[in-house]
Coordinates of N, CA and C and ligand atoms in Angstrom, one line a residue:
X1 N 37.9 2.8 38.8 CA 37.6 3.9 39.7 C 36.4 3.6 40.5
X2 N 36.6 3.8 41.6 CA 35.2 3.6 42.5 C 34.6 4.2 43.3
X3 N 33.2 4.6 42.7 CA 32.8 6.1 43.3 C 31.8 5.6 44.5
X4 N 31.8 6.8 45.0 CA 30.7 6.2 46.5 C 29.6 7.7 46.4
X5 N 28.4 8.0 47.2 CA 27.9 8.6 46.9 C 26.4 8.6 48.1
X6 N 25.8 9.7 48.5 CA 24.8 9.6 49.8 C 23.7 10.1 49.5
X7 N 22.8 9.6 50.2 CA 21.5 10.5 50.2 C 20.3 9.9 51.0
X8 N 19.0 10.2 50.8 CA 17.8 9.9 51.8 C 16.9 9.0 50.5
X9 N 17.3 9.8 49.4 CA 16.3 9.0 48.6 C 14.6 8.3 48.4
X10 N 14.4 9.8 49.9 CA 12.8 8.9 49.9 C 11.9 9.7 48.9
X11 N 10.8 8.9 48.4 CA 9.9 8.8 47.4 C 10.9 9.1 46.2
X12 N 11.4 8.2 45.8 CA 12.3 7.8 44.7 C 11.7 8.7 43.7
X13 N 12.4 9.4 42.7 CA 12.3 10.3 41.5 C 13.5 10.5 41.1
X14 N 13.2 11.2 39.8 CA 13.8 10.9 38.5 C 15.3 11.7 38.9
X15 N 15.3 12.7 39.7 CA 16.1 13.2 40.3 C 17.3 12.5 40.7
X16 N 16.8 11.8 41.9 CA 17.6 10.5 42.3 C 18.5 9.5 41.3
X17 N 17.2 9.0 40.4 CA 17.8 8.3 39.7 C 18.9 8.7 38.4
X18 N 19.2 10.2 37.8 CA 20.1 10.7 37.3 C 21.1 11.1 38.0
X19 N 21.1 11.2 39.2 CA 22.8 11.7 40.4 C 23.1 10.2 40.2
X20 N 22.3 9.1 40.7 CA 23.3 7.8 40.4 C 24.2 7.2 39.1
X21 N 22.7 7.4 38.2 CA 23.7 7.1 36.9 C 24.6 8.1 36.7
X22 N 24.6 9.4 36.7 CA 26.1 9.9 36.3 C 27.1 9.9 37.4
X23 N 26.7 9.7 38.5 CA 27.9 9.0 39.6 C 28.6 7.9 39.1
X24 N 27.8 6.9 38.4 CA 28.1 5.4 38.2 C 29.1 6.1 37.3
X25 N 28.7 6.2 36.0 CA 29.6 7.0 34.5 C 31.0 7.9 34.8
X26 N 31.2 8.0 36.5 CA 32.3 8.6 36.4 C 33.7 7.5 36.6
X27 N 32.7 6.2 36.4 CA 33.6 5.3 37.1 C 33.0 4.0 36.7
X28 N 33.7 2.9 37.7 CA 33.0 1.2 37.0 C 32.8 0.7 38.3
X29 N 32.4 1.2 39.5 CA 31.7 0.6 40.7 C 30.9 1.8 41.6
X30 N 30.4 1.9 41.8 CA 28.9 2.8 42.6 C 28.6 2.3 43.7
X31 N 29.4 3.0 44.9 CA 28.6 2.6 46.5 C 27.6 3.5 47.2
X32 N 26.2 2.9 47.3 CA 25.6 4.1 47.7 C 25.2 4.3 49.0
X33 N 25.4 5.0 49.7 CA 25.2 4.8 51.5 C 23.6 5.7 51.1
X34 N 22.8 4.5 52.0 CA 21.1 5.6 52.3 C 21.1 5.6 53.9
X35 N 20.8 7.3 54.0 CA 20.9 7.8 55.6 C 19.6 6.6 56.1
X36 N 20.0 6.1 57.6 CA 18.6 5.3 58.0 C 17.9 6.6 58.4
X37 N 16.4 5.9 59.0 CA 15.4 6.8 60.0 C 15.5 7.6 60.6
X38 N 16.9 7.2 61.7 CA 17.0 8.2 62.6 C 17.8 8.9 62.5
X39 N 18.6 8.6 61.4 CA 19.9 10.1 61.0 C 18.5 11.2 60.5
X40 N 17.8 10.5 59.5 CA 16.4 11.9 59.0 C 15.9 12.5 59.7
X41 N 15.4 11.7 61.3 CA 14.7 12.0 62.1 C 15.6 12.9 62.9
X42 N 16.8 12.7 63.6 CA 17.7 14.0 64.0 C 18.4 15.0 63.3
X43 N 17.8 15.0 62.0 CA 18.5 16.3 61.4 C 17.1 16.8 60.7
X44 N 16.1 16.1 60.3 CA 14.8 17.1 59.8 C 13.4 17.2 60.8
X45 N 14.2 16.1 62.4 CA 12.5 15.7 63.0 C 11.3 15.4 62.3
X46 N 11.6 14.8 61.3 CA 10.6 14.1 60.9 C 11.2 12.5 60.1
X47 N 10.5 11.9 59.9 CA 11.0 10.3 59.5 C 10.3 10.6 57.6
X48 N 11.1 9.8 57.2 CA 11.2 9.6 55.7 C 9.7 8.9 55.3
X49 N 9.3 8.9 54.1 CA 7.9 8.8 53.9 C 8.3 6.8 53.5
X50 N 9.1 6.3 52.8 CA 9.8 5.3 53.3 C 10.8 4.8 53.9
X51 N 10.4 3.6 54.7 CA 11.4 3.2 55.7 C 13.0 2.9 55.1
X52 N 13.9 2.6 55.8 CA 15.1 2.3 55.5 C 15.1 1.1 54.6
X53 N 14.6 0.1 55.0 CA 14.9 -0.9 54.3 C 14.0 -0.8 53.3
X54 N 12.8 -0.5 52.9 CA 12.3 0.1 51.5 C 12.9 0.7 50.5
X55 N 14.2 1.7 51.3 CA 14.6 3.0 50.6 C 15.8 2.1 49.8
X56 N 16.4 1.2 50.8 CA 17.7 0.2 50.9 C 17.0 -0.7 49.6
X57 N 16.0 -1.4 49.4 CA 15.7 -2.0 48.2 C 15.4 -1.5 47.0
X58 N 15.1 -0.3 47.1 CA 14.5 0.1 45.7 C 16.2 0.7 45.0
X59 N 17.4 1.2 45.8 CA 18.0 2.0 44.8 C 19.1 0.5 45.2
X60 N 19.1 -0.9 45.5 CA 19.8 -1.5 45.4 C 19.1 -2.2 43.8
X61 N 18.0 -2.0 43.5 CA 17.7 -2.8 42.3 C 18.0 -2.3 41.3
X62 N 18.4 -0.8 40.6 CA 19.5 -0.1 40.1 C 20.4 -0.4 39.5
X63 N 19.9 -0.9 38.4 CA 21.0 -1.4 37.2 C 22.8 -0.1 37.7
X64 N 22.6 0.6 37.9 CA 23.7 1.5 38.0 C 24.5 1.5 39.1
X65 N 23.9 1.0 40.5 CA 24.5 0.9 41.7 C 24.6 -0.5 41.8
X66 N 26.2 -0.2 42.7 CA 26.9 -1.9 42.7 C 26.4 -1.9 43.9
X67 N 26.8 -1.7 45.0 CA 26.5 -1.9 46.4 C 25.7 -0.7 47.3
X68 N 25.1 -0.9 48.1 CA 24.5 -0.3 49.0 C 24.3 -0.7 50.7
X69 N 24.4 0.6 51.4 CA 24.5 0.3 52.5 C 24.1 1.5 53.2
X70 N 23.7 1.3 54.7 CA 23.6 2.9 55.3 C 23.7 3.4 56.4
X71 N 23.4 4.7 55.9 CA 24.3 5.8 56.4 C 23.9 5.9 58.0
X72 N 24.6 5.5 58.9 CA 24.2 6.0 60.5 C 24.6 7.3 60.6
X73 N 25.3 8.1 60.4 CA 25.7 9.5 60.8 C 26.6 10.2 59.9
X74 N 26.0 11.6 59.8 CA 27.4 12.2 58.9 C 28.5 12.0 59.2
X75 N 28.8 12.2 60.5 CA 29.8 12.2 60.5 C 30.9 11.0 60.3
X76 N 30.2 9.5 60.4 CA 31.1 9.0 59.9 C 31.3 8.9 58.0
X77 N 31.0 10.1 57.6 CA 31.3 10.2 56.0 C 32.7 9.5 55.5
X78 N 33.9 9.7 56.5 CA 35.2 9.3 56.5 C 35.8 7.8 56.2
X79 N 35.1 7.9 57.4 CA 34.8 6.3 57.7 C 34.5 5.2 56.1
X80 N 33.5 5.7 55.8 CA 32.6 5.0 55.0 C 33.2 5.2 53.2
X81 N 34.2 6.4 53.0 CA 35.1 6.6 52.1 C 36.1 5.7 52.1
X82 N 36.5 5.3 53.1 CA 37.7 4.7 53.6 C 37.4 3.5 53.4
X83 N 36.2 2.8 54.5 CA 36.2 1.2 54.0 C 35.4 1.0 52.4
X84 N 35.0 1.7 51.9 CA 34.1 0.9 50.6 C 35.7 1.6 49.2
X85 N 36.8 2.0 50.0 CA 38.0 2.4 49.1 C 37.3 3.5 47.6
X86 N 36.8 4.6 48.2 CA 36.0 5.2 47.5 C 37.5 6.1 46.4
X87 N 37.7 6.7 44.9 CA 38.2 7.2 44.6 C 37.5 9.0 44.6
X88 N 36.2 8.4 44.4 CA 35.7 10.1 44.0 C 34.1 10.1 45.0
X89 N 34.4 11.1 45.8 CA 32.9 11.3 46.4 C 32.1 12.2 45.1
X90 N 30.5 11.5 45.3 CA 29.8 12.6 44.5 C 28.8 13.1 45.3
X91 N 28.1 13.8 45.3 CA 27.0 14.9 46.2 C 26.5 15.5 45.0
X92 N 25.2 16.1 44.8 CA 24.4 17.1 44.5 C 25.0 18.3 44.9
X93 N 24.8 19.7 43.7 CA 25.7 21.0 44.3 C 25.0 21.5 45.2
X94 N 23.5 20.8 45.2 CA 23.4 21.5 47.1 C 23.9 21.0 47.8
X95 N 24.9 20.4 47.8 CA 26.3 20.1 48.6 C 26.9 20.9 48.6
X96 N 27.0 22.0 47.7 CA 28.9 22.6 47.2 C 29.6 23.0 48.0
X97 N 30.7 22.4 48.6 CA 31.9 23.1 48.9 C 31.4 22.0 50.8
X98 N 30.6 20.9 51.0 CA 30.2 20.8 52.5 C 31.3 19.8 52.1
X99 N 31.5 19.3 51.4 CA 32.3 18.0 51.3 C 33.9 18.0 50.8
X100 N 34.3 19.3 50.9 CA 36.0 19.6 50.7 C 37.1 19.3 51.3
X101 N 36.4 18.9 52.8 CA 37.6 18.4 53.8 C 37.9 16.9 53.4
X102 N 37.3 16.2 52.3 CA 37.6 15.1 52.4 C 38.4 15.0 51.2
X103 N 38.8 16.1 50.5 CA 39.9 16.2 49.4 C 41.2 15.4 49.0
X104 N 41.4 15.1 50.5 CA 42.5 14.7 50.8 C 42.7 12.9 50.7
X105 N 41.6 12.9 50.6 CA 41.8 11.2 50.7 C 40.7 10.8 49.1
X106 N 39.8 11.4 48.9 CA 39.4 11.3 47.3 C 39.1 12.4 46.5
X107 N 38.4 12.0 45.2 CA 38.3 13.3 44.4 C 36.5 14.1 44.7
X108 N 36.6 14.8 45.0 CA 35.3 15.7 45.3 C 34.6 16.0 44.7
X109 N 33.5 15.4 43.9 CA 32.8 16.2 43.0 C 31.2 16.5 42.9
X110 N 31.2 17.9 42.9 CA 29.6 18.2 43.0 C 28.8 18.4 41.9
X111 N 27.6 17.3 41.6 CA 27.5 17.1 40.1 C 25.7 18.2 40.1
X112 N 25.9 19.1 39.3 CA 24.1 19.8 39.2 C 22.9 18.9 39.4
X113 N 21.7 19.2 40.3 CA 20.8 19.0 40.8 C 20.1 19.1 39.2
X114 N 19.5 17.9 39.5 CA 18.2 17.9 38.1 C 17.4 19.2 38.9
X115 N 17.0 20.1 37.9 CA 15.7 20.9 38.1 C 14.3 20.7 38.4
X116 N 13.2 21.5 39.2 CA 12.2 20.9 39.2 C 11.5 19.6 39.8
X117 N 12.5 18.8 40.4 CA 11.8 17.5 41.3 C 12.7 17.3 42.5
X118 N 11.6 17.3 43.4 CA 11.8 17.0 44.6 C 11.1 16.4 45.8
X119 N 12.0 15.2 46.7 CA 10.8 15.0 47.5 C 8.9 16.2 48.0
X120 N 10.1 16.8 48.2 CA 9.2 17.5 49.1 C 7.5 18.0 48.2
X121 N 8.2 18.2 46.9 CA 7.1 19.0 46.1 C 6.4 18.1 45.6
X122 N 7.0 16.5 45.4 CA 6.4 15.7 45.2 C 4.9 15.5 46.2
X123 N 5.5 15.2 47.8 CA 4.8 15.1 48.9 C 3.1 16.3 48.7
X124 N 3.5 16.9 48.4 CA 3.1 18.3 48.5 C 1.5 18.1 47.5
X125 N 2.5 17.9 46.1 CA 1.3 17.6 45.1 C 0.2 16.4 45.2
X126 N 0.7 15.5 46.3 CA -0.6 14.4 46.5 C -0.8 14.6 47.7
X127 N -0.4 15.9 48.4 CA -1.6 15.7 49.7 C -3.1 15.8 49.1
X128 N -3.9 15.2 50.0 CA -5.4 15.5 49.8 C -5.7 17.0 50.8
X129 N -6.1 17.7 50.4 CA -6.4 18.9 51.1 C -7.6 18.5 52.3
X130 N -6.9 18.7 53.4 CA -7.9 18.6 54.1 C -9.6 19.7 54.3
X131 N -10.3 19.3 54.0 CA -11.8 20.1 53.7 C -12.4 20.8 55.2
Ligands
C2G1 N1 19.2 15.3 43.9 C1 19.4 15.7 42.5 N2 18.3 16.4 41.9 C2 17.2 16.6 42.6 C3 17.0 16.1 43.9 C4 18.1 15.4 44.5 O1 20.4 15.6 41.9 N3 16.2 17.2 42.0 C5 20.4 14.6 44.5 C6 20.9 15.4 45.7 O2 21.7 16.5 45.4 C7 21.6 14.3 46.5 C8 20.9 13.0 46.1 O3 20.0 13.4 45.0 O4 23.0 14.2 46.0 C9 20.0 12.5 47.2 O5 19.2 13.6 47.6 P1 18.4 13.4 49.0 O6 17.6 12.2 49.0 O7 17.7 14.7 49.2 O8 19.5 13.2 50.1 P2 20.1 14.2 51.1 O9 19.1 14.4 52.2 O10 20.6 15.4 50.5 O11 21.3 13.4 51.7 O12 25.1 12.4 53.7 C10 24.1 13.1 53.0 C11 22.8 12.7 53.5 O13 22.6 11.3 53.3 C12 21.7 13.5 53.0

């Protein structure tokens, strides 16, 4: 079975790294598309705290992920199912239900969000406060 699976994955945490491994565990190959720069930059206006190809190294070294590649746009989600012959999409359930139209061509599954970590809070806890 070969699962495929997306995200931004910037400032890597523990978070991240449990959606992969149980992505990987639903199956025996793990494709993971990382959105670049400017997919972040036109959907959050702001750029990832690492670059693409930083983002692209760290979750390719991932005992759990076979391949990686990335993401230019959502919308080609289809696309990118289709060529890496994906059987089961996985997403985070802060996905639930965005990824149903693809039902039809694999199995859809929204796996629970680890609690408690996230980029953002991460970001948050090592600003230095400006005085
Ligand atoms: N995640 C998680 N637990 C957390 C944080 C994130 O399980 N505490 C999961 C998300 O649900 C997602 C994956 O980790 O499935 C990557 O999260 P992000 O880097 O925030 O990626 P996102 O911006 O949601 O992906 O096509 C989708 C895009 O690439 C966007």
């Amino acid at each position: 079975m070969r699962v495929i699976t997306f995200g931004t994955f910037d400032v890597f945490h523990v978070g991240h790294l449990r959606i992969l491994e149980r992505a990987r565990e639903l199956g025996d190959c793990l494709s993971v598309g990382v959105s670049t720069d400017t997919m972040n930059f036109a959907k959050k206006n702001r750029y990832p705290v690492y670059d693409q190809q930083e983002r692209v190294q760290i979750i390719r070294a991932l005992r759990c992920v076979d391949e990686v590649f990335l993401e230019e746009s959502m919308e080609l989600k289809r696309h990118y199912i289709e060529i890496h012959q994906a059987d089961i999409l996985v997403m985070g359930d802060d996905w639930a239900g965005k990824f149903d139209e693809f039902s039809d061509i694999c199995r859809v599954v929204y796996l629970p969000r680890t609690p408690s970590v996230s980029t953002t809070a991460i970001i948050e806890k090592i600003r230095i406060p400006k005085s």
